[in-house]
CSV table of C-alpha atoms in Angstrom, one decimal:
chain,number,residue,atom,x,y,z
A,1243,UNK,CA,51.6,202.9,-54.7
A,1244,UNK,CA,48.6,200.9,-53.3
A,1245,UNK,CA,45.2,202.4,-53.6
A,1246,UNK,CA,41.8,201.1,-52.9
A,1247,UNK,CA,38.2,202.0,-54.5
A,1248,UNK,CA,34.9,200.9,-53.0
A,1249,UNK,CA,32.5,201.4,-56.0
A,1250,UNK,CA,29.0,202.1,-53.9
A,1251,UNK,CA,29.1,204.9,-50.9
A,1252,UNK,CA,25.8,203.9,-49.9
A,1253,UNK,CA,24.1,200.2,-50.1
A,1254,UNK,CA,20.1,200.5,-48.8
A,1255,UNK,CA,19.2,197.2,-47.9
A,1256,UNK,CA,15.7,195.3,-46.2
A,1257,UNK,CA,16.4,193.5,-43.5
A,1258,UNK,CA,17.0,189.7,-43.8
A,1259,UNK,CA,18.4,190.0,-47.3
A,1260,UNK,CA,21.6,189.4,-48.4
A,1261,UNK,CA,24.3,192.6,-49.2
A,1262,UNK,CA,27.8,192.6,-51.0
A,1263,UNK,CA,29.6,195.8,-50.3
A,1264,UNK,CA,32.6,196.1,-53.4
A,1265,UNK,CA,36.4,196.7,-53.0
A,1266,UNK,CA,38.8,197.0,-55.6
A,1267,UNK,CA,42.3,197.5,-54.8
A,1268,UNK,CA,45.7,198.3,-57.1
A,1269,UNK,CA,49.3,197.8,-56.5
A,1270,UNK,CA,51.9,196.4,-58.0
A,1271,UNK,CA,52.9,193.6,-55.1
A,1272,UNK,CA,51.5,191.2,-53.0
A,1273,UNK,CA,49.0,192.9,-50.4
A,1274,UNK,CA,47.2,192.2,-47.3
A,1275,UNK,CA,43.7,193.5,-47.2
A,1276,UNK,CA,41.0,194.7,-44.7
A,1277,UNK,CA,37.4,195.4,-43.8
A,1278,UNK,CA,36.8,197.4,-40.9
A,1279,UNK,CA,33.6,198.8,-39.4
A,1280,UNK,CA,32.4,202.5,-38.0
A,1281,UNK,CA,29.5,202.2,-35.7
A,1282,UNK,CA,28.5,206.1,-35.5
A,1283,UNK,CA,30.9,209.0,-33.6
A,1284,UNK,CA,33.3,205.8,-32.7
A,1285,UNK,CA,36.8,204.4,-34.0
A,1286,UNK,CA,36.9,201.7,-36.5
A,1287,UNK,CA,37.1,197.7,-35.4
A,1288,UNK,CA,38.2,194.9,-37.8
A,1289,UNK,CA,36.0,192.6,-39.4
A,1290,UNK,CA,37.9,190.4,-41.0
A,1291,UNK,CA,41.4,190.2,-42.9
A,1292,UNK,CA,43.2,188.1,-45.8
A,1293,UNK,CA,46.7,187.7,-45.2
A,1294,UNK,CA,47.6,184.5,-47.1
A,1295,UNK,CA,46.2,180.9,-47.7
A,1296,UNK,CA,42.3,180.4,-48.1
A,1297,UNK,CA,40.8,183.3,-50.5
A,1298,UNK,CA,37.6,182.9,-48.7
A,1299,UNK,CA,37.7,184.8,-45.2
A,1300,UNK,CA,35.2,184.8,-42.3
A,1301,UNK,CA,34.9,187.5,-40.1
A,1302,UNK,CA,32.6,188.9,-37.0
A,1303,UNK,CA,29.1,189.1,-37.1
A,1304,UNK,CA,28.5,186.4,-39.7
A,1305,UNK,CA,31.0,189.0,-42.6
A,1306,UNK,CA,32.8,187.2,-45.2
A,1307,UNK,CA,34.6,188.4,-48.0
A,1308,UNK,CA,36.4,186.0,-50.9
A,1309,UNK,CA,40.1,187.8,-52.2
A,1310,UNK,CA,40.0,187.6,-55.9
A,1311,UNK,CA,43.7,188.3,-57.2
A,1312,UNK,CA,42.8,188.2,-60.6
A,1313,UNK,CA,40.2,190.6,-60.7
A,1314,UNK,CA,42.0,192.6,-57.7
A,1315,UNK,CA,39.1,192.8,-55.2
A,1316,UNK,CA,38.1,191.6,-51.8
A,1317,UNK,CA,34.3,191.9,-51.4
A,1318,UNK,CA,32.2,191.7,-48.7
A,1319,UNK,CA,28.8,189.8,-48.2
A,1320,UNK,CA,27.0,188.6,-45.5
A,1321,UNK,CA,24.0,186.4,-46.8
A,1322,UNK,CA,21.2,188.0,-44.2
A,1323,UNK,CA,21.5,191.4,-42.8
A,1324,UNK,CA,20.3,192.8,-39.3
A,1325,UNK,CA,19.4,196.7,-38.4
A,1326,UNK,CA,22.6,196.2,-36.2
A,1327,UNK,CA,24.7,196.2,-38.8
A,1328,UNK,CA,24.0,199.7,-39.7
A,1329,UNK,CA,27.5,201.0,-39.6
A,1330,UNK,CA,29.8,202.4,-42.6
A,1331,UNK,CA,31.9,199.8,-43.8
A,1332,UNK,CA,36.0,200.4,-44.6
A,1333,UNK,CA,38.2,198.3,-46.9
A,1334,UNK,CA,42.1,199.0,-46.6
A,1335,UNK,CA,44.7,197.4,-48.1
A,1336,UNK,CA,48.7,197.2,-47.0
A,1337,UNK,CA,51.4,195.8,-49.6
A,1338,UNK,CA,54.2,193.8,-48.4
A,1339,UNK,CA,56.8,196.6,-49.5
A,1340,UNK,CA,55.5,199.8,-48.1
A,1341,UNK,CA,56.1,198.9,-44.5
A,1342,UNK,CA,53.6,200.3,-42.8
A,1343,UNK,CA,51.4,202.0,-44.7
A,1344,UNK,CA,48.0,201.4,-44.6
A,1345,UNK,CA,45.6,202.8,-47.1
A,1346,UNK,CA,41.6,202.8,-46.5
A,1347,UNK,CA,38.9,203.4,-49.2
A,1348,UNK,CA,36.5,206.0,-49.0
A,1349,UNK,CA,33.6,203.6,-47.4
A,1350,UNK,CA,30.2,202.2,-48.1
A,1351,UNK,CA,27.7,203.3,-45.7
A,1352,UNK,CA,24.8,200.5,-45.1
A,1353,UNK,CA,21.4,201.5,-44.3
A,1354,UNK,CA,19.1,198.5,-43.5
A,1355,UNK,CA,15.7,199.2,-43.8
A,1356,UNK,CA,12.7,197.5,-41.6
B,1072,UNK,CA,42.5,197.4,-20.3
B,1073,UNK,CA,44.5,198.1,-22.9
B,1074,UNK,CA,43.8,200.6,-25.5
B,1075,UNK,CA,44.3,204.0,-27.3
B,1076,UNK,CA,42.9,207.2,-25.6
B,1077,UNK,CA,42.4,210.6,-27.9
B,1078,UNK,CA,41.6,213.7,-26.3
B,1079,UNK,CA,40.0,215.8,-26.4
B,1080,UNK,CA,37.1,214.3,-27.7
B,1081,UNK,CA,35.6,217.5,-28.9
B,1082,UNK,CA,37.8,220.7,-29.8
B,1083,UNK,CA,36.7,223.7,-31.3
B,1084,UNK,CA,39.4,226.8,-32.4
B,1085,UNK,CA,39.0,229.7,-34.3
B,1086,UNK,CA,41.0,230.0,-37.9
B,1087,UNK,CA,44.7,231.1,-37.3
B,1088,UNK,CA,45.4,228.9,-34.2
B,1089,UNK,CA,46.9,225.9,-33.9
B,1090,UNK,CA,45.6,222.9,-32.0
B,1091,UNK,CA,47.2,219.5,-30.9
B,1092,UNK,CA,45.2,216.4,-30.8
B,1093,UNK,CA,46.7,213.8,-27.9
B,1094,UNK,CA,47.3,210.1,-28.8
B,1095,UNK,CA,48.3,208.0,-25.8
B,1096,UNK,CA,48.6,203.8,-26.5
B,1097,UNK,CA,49.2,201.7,-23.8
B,1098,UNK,CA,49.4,198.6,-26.0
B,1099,UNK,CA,53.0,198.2,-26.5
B,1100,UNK,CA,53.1,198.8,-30.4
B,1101,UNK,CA,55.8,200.1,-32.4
B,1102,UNK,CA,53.6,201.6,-35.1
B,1103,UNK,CA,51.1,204.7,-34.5
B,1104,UNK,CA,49.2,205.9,-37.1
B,1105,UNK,CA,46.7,209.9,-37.9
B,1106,UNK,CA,44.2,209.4,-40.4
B,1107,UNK,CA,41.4,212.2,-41.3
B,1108,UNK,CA,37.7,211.4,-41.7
B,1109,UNK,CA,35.8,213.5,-43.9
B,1110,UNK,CA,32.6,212.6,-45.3
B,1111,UNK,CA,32.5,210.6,-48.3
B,1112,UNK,CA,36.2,210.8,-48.2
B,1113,UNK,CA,37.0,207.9,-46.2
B,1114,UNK,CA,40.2,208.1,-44.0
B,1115,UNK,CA,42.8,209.2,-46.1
B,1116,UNK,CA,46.1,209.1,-44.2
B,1117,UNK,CA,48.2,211.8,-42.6
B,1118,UNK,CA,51.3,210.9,-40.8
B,1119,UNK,CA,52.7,207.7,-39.6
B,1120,UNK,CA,55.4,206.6,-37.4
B,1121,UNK,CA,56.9,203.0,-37.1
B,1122,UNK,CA,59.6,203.7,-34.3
B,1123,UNK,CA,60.3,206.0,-31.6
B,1124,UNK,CA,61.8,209.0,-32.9
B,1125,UNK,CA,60.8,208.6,-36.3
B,1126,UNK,CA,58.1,209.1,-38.8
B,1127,UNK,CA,56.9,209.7,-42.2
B,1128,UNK,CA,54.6,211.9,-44.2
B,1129,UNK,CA,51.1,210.2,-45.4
B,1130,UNK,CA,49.2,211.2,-48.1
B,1131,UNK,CA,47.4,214.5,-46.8
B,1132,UNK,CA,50.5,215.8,-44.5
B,1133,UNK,CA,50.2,219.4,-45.5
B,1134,UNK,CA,49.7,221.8,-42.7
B,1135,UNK,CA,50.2,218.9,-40.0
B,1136,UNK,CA,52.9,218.0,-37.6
B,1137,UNK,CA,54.0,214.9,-35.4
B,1138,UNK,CA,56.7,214.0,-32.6
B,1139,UNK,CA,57.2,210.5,-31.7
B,1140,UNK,CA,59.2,211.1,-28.6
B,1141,UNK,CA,57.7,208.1,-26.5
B,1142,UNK,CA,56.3,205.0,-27.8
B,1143,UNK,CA,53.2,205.5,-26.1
B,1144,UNK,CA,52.4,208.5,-27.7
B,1145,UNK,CA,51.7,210.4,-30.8
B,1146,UNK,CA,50.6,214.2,-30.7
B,1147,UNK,CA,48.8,215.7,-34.2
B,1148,UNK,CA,49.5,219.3,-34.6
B,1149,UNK,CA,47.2,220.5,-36.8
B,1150,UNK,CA,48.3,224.5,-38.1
B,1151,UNK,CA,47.1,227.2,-39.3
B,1152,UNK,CA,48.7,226.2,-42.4
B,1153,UNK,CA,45.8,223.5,-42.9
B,1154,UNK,CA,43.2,225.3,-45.0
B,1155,UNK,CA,40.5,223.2,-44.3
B,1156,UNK,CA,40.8,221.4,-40.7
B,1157,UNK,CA,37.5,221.2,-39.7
B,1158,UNK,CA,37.1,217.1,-39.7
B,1159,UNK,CA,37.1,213.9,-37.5
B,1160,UNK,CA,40.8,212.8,-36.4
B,1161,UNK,CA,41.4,209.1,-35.6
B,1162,UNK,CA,44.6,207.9,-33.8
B,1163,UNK,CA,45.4,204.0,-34.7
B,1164,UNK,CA,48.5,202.1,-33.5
B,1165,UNK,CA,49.7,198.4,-34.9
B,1166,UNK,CA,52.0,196.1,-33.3
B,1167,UNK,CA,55.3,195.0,-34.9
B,1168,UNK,CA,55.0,191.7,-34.8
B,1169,UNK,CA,52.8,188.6,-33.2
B,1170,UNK,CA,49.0,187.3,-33.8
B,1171,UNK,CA,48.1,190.7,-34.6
B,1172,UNK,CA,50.7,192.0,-36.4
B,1173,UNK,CA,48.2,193.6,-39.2
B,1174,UNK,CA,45.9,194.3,-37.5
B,1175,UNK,CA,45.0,198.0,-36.2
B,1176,UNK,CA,43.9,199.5,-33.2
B,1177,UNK,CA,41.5,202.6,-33.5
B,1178,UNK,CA,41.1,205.8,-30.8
B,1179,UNK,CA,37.5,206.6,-30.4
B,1180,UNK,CA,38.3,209.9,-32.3
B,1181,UNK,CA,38.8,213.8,-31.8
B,1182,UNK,CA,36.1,215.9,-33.7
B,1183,UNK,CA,38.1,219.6,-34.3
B,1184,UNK,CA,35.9,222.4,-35.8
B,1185,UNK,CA,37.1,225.3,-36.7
B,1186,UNK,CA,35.1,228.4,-36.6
């Protein structure tokens, strides 16, 4: 069964710097994986998403995040922040056999300070 | 516009009763999906359903309960069996195939507490 970690549940940051928010994911096949954002008392919206080809993917709001099958992760960076991207950050991961199960992590929130 | 309506937005019930949280998509997907949000939890997942008239147990289904009668709809019945349902419900839906085939579509959420 798939399962995903994200290492930090909160990441302070100033703004203008740059941020990498972790994700480590396991499973025993081939996976398609996920980073979604939560803006406060609302639903989640996608980011961005690696589903095959280039390990580097670009997302909304400047967001990348590079899939590293080796080292099983899929972090998240965007090289200068803003105090609109104060949100809680999801990674989720879906493995080709399971259908349609999709499993989130338990989310990083990002605080950007002035 | 399409999209995913939960409602009520906010519910509260005393302990003992059971409460059913409304999903309606009018997107045309085949999947529909109940995830629970607690804090520093993450969503951890509850039910899912990938067709009409069937649908399978997540990894918290305990004292939950689903129908998938229509495809535009997916009720959450949450029981008095759940021990701890005080928490932040979010409805998501994902189409079977095309462009956005992985990609899901989130409800703004139902917030239950239970007193």
């Amino acid at each position: 069964a798939q399962s995903v970690t994200q290492l930090d549940s909160q990441v302070p940051v100033f703004e203008e710097a740059p941020v990498e928010l972790r994700c480590n994911y396991s499973s025993s096949v081939s996976v398609y994986l996920f980073w979604y954002v939560q803006y406060p008392n609302q639903g989640l919206q996608l980011l961005l998403k690696y589903l095959s080809g280039s390990t580097l993917v670009k997302g909304i709001n400047g967001f990348e995040a590079e899939f590293n099958k080796s080292q099983t992760s899929f972090h998240l960076r965007k090289p200068s922040v803003h105090i609109s991207d104060t949100a809680e950050y999801f990674c989720a991961v879906r493995d080709y056999s399971s259908a349609s199960k999709i499993i989130f992590g338990s989310g990083t929130r990002l605080s950007i300070r002035p | 516009d399409g999209g995913i309506t939960q409602s009520p937005k906010y519910l509260f019930r005393k302990e003992g009763q059971n409460v059913t949280l409304s999903c309606e998509q009018n997107l045309n997907h085949d999947a529909m999906y109940w995830y629970r949000q607690d804090p520093g939890q993450g969503l951890r997942l509850i039910y899912y359903s990938q067709i009409v008239n069937d649908f399978q147990k997540g990894d918290i289904a305990e004292g939950y309960s689903v129908s998938r009668e229509k495809k535009e709809s997916f009720p959450l019945t949450v029981t008095s069996a759940q021990k701890n349902p005080t928490a932040f419900y979010l409805c998501a839906s994902l189409p079977g195939q095309g462009k956005g085939a992985n990609v899901l579509t989130f409800g703004a959420g139902s917030r239950l507490t239970v007193l």
